[in-house]
Every structure is written in structure tokens, then in C-alpha cells.
PDB file of C-alpha atoms in Angstrom:
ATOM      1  CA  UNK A  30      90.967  83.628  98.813  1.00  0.00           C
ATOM      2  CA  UNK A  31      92.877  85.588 100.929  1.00  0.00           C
ATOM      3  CA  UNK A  32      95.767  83.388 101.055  1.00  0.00           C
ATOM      4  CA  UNK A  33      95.872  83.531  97.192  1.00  0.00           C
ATOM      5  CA  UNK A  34      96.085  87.135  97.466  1.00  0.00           C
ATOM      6  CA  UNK A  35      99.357  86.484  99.234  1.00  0.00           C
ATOM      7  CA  UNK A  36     100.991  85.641  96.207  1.00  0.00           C
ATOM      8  CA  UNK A  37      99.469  87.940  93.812  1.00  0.00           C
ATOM      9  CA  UNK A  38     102.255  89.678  91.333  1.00  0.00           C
ATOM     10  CA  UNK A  39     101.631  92.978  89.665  1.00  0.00           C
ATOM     11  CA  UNK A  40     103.470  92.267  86.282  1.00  0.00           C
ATOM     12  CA  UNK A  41     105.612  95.201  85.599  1.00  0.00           C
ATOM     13  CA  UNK A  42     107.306  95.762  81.324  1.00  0.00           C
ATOM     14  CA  UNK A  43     110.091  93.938  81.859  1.00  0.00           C
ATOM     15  CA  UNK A  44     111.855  96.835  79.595  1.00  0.00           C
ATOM     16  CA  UNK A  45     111.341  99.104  82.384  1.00  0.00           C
ATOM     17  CA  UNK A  46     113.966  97.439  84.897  1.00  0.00           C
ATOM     18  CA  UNK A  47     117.559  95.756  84.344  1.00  0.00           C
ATOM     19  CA  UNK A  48     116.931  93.296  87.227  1.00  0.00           C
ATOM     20  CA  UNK A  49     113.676  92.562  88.911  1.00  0.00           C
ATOM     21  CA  UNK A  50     113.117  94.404  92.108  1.00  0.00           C
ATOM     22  CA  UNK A  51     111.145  91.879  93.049  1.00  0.00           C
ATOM     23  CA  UNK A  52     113.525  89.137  92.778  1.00  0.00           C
ATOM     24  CA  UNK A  53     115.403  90.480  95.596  1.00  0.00           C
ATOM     25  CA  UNK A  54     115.288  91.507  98.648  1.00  0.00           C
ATOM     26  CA  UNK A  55     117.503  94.499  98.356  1.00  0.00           C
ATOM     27  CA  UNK A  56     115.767  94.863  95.246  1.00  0.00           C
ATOM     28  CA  UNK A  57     112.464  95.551  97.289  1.00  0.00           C
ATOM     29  CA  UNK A  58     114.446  97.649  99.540  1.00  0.00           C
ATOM     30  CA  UNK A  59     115.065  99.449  96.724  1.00  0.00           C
ATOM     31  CA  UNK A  60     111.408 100.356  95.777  1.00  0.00           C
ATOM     32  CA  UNK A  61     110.354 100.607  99.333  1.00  0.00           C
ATOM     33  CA  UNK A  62     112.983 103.208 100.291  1.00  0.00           C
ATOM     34  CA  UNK A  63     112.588 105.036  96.958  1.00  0.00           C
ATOM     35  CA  UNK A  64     108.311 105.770  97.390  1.00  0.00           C
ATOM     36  CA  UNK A  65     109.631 107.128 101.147  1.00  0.00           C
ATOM     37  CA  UNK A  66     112.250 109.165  99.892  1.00  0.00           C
ATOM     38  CA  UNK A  67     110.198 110.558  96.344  1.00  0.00           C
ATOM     39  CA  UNK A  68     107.520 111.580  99.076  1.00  0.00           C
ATOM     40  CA  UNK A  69     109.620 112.838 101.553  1.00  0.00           C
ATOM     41  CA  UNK A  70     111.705 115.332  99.172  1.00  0.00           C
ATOM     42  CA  UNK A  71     109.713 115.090  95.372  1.00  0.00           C
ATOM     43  CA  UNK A  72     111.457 113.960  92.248  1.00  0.00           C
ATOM     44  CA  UNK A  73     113.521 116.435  90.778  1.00  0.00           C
ATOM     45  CA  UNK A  74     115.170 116.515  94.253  1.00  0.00           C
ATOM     46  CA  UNK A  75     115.680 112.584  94.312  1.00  0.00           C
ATOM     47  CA  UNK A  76     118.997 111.134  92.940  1.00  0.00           C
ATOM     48  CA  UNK A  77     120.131 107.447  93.221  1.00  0.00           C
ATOM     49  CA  UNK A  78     123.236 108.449  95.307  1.00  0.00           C
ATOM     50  CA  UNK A  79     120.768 110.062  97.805  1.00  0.00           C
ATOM     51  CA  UNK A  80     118.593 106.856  97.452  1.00  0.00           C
ATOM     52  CA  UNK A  81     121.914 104.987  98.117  1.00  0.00           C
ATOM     53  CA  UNK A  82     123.275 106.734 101.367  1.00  0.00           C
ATOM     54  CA  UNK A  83     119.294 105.661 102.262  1.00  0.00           C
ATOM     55  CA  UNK A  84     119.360 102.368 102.235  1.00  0.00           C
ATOM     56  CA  UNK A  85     123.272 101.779 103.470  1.00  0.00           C
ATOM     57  CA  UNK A  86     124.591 100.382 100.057  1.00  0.00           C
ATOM     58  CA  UNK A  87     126.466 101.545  96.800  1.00  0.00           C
ATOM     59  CA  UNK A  88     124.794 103.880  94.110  1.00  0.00           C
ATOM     60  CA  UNK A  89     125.844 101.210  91.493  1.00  0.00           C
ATOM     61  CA  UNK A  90     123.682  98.708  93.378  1.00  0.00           C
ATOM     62  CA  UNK A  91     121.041 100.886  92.355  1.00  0.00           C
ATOM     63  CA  UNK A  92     121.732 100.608  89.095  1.00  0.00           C
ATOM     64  CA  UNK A  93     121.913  97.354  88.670  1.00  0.00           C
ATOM     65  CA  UNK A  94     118.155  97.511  88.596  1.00  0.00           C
ATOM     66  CA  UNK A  95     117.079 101.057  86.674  1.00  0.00           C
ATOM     67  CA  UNK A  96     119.151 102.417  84.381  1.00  0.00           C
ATOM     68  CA  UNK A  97     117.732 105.632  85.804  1.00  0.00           C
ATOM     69  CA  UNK A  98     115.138 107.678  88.406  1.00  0.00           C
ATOM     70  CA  UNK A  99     112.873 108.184  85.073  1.00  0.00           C
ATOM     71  CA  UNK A 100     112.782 104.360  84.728  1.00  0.00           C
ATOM     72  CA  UNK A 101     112.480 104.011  88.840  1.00  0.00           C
ATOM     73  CA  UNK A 102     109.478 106.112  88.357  1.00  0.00           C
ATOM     74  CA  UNK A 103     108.047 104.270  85.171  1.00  0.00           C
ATOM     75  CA  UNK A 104     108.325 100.994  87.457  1.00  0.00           C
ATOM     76  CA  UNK A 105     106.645 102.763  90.458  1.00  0.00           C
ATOM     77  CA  UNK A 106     103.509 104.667  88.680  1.00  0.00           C
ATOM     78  CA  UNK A 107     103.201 101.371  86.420  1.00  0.00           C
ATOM     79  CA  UNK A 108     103.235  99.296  89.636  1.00  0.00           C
ATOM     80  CA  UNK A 109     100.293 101.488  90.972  1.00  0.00           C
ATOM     81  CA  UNK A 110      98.094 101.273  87.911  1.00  0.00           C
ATOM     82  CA  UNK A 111      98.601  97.191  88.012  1.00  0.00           C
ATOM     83  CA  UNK A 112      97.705  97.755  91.111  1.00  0.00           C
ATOM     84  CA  UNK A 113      94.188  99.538  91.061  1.00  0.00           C
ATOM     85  CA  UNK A 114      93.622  97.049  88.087  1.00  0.00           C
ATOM     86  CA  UNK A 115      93.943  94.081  90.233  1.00  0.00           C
ATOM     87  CA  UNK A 116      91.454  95.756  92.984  1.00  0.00           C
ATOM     88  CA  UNK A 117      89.106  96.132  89.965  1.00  0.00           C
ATOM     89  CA  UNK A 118      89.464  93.289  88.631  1.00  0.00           C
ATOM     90  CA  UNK A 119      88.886  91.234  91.545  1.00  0.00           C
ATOM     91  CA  UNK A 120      86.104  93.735  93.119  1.00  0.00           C
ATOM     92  CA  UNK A 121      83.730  93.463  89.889  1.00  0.00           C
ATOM     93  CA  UNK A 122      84.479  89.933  88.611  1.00  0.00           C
ATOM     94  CA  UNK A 123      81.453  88.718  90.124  1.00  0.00           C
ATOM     95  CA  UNK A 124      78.917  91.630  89.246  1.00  0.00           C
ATOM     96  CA  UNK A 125      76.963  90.876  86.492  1.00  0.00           C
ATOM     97  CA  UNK A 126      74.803  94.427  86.196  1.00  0.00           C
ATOM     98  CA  UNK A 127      77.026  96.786  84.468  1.00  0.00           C
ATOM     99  CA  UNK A 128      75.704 100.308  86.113  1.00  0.00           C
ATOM    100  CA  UNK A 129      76.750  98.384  89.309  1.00  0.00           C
ATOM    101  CA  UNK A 130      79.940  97.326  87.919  1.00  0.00           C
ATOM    102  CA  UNK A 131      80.889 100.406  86.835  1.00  0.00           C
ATOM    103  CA  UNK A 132      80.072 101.930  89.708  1.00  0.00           C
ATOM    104  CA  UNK A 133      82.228  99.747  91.656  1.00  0.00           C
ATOM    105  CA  UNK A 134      85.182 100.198  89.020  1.00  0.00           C
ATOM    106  CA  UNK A 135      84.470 103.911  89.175  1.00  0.00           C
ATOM    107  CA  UNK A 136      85.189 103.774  93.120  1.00  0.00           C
ATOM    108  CA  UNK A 137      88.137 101.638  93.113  1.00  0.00           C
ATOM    109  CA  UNK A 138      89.863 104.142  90.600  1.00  0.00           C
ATOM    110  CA  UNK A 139      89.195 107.058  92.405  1.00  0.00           C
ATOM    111  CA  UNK A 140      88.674 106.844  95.914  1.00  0.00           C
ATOM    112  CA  UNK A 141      91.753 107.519  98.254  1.00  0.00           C
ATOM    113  CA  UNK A 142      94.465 104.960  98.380  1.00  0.00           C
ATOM    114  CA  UNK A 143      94.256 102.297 101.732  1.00  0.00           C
ATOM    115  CA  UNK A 144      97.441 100.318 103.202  1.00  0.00           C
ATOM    116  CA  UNK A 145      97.002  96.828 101.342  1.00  0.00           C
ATOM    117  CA  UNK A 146      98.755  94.180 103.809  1.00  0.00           C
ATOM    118  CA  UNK A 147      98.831  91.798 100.707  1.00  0.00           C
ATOM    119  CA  UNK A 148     102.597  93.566  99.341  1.00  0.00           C
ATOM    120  CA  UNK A 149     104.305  94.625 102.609  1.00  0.00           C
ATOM    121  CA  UNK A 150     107.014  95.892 100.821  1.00  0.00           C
ATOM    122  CA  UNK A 151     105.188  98.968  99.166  1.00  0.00           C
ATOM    123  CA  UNK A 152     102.749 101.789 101.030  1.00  0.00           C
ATOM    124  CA  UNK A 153     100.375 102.639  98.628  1.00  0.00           C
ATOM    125  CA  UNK A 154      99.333 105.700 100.419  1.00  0.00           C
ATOM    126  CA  UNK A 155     102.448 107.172  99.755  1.00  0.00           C
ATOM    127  CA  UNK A 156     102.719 105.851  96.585  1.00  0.00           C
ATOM    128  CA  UNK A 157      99.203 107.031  95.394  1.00  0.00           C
ATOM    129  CA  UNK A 158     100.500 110.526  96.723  1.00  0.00           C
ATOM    130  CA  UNK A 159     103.918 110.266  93.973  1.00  0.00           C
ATOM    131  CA  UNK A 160     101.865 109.278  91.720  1.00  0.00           C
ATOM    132  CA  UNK A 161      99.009 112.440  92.301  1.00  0.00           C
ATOM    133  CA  UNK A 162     102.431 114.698  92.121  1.00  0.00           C
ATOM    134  CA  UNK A 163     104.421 112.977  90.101  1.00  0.00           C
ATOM    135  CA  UNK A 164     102.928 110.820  87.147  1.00  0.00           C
ATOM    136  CA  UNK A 165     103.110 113.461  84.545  1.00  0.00           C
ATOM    137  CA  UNK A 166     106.804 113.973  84.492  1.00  0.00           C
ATOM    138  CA  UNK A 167     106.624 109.965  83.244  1.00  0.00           C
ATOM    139  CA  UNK A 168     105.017 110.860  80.238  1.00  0.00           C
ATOM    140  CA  UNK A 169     105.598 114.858  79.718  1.00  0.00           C
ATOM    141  CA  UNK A 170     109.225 113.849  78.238  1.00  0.00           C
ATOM    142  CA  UNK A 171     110.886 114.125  74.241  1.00  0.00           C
ATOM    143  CA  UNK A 172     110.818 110.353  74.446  1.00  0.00           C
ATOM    144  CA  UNK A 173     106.675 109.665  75.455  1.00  0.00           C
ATOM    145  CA  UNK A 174     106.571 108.048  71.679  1.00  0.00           C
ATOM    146  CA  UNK A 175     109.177 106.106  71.504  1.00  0.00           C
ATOM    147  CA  UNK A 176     108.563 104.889  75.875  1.00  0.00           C
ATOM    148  CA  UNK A 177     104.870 104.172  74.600  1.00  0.00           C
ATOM    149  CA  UNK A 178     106.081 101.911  71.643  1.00  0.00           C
ATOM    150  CA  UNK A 179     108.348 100.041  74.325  1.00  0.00           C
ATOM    151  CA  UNK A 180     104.778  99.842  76.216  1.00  0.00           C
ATOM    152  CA  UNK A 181     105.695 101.395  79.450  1.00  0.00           C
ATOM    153  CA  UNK A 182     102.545 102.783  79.630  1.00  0.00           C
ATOM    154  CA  UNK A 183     100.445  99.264  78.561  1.00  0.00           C
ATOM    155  CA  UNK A 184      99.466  98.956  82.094  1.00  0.00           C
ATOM    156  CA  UNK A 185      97.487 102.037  82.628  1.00  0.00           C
ATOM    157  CA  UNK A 186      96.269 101.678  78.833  1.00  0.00           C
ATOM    158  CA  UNK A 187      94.685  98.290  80.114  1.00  0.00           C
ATOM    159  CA  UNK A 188      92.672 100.094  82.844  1.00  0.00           C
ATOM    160  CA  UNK A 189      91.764 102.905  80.786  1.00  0.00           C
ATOM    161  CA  UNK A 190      90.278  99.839  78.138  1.00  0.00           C
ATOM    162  CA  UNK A 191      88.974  97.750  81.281  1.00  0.00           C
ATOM    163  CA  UNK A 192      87.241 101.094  81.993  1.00  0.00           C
ATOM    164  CA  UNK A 193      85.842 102.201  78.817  1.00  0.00           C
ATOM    165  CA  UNK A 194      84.224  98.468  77.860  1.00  0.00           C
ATOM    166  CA  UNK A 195      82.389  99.031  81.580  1.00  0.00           C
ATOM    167  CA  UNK A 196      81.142 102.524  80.146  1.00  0.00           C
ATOM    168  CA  UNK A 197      80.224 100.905  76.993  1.00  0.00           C
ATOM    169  CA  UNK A 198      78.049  98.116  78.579  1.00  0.00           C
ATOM    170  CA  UNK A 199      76.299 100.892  79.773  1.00  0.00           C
ATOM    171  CA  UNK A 200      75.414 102.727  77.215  1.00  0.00           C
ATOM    172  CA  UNK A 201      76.733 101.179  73.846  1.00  0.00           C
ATOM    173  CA  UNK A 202      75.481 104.862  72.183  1.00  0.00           C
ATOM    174  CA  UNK A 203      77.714 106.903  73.823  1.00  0.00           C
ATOM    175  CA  UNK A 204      80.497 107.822  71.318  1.00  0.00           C
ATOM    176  CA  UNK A 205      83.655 108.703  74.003  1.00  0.00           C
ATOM    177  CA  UNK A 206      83.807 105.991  76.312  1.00  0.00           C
ATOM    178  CA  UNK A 207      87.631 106.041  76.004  1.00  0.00           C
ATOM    179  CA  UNK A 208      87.962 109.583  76.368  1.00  0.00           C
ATOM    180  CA  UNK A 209      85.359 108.921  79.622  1.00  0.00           C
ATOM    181  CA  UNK A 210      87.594 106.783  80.486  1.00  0.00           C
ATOM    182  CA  UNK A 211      90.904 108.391  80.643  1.00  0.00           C
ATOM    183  CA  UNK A 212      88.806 111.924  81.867  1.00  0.00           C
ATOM    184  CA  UNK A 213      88.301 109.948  85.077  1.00  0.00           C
ATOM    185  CA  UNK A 214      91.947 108.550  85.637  1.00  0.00           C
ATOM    186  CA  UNK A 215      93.436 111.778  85.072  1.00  0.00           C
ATOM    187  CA  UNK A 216      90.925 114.131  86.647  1.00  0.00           C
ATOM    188  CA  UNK A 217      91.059 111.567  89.472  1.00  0.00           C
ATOM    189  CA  UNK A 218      94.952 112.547  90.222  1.00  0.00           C
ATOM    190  CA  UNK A 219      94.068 116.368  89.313  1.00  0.00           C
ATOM    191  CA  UNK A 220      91.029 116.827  92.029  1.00  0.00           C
ATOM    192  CA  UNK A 221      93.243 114.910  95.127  1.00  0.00           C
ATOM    193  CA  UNK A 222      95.698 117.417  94.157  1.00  0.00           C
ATOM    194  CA  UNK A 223      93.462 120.059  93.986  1.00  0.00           C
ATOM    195  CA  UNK A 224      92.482 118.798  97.779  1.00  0.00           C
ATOM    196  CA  UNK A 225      95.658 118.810  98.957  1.00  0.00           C
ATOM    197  CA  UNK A 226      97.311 121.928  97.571  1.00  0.00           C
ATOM    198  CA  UNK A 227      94.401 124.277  95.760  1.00  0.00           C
ATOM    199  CA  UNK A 228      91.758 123.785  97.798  1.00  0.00           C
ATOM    200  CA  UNK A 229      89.162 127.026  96.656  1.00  0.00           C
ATOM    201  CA  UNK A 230      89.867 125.606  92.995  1.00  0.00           C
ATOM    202  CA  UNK A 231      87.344 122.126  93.467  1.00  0.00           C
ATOM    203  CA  UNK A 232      84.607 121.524  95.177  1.00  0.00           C
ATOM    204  CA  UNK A 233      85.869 118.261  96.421  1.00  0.00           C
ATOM    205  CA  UNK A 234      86.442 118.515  99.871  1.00  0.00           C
ATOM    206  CA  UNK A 235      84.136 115.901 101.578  1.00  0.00           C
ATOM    207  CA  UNK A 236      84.651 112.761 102.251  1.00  0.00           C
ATOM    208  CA  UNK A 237      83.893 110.447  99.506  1.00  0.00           C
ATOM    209  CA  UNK A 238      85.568 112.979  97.175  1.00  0.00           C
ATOM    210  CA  UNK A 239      86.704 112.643  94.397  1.00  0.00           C
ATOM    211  CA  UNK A 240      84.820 109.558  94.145  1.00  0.00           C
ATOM    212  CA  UNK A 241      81.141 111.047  94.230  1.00  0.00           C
ATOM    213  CA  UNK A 242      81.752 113.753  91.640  1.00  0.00           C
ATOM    214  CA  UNK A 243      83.123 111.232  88.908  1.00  0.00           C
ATOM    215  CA  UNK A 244      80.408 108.935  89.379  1.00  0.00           C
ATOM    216  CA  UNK A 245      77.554 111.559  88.868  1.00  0.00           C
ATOM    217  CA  UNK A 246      79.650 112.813  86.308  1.00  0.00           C
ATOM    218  CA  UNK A 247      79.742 109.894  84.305  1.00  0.00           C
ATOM    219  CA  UNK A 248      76.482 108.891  85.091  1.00  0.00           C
ATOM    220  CA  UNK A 249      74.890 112.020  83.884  1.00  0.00           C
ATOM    221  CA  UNK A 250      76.728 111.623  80.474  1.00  0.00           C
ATOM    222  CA  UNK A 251      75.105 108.059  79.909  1.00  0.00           C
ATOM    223  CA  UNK A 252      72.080 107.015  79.039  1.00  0.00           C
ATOM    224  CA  UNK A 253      69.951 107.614  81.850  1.00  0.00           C
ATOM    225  CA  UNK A 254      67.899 103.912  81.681  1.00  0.00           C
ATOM    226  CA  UNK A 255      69.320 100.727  83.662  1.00  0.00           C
ATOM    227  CA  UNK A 256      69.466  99.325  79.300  1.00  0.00           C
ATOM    228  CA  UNK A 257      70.969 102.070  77.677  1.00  0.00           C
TER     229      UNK A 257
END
């Protein structure tokens, strides 16, 4: 299984990117420097000629593959959701009882990030950090309609769904699984913040946090039998 893993592809909207980072390997130098870079200085300070001077090659070879930083950052926050969907996927396709496999799902999407040795190329603890700072400015833009009707958000739709139908095996009564659903992604990225940089505004500051509130928090708004 874990060789398998080896050659596991998160499948990115091909609308996002010009050329395939992937396909490449200055194309993976290209995501690999950018996470370091976003981290090291934020977003509004990143610029593709800074990204450029980085990695020791042309500006224009940058855009070759992203018309621009807000499609670099579509392609890295989309990368990360495909991500925690494949840990998901693959750490509750064999559970069977759904208050287990939700709680599973529930700790996959919210528990701090881990090095995964399976995509050298990419630090998801950095990433997961962008994307804790950073995801809203890929959506908080004029153009969020017409971006969502090219489906640059379809990946993290997917987990929200993948998420919701666990909440719904649950308890098939409860009438806001999606909004459940999307409460825990986003309130997931808001308390790490909260950790890192308002620390008297949550309560999460143990380890195990985030992940322990948002499970007794959705567990307290289901049914409280194993049946629903």
C-alpha cells in the first residue's frame, strides 16, 4: 500500500494552471519555492519576479505555468484540500460505523498538518499555515462567481459533500449537515489562527486543539444515539 501511495496524484482544475507544475521539474520547483516564499513574506508581499530571483530563472518561466499569484494560490489551497481529501478518503474507507467514521474524518480535517513523505516536493506544514492565512483572499475577490463556475473551488466543495453525507449517516434528521460541514472547514482555519496570533480570543490552546472542540461540537448537535 505504501508503495501505491508513491504515485498518488492530487488532481488539480486544469483551468487553474497554463502548464502542469507537475509535469516538470522546474514546474515543482515552482510550487515548492512559492509555499517557502508565501510563508516566509505573506501574499500581498509575494510577486513572481521575487519568486523568480528565488529559484535562479526568468519571471516569464513563471508564467508559463499561472497566468498569475491569484491562480498560484488557487493551485496551492486547491492542492491542500485534495490533499486532506485523499487522507480521508483513505483513513475511513474501511470503517463501516459512521459515528466512528466521522470521527475519523472530523480529525483528519482539523488536526494540525504533518510532513507527508509521499509528495517530497510540497511541505504541508507550511502549506497548511498559507492556507490558515491566506485562503480567503482566493475567494474574497469581484470574480468568486464567475472562478466558482470555472470550478476552482470543486475540490474543497467535494470535501465539504464527503463531509456532510458522514454527518448525515449520523443523524439523517439533522437539517444543516452542509452548513455543519463547511462550519468545521472554516472554523478549523479560524481557531489555528486564533492559536497562533489571538490567543485570549479561543479556548483552543491544548494539544489536540482544534480537533477536540469540533468533534464535541458536532457531536452535541446530532442525535445523541449510536442510530440517529
Amino acid at each position: 500500500m505504501e508503495r501505491l501511495l508513491k504515485f498518488v496524484k492530487i488532481g488539480i482544475n486544469e483551468k487553474i494552471y497554463i502548464k502542469d507544475p507537475e509535469s516538470t521539474t522546474l514546474g515543482k520547483r515552482i510550487v515548492e519555492e512559492s509555499i517557502l516564499l508565501i510563508h516566509e513574506i505573506g501574499f500581498e508581499a509575494f510577486t513572481f519576479k521575487k519568486l523568480g530571483q528565488r529559484i535562479g530563472s526568468n519571471e516569464s518561466s513563471i508564467y508559463r505555468y499561472f497566468e498569475n499569484k491569484h491562480k498560484l494560490l488557487l493551485y496551492l489551497t486547491s492542492w491542500y484540500w485534495g490533499w486532506l481529501e485523499y487522507k480521508l478518503v483513505f483513513a475511513t474507507n474501511s470503517i463501516t460505523e459512521p459515528r466512528e467514521k466521522l470521527r475519523t474524518a472530523l480529525t483528519i480535517v482539523t488536526q494540525a498538518a504533518e510532513i507527508d513523505s509521499n509528495f517530497s516536493h510540497i511541505d504541508e506544514v507550511l502549506l497548511s499555515k498559507i492556507v490558515i492565512n491566506e485562503y480567503s483572499k482566493s475567494y474574497l475577490t469581484k470574480e468568486v462567481d464567475a472562478d466558482n463556475k470555472e470550478g476552482y473551488f470543486v475540490i474543497y466543495k467535494r470535501l465539504v459533500n464527503r463531509l456532510s453525507t458522514m454527518i448525515a449517516a449520523v443523524d439523517a434528521a439533522y437539517k444543516y449537515p452542509s452548513s455543519l460541514a463547511s462550519t468545521v472547514l472554516e472554523g478549523s482555519l479560524h481557531q489555528h489562527f486564533l492559536k497562533d496570533h489571538f490567543a485570549s480570543l479561543t479556548d483552543c490552546h491544548e494539544k489536540g486543539d482544534p480537533t477536540d472542540y469540533f468533534i464535541e461540537l458536532v457531536f452535541n448537535a446530532l442525535n445523541p444515539t449510536p442510530n440517529g
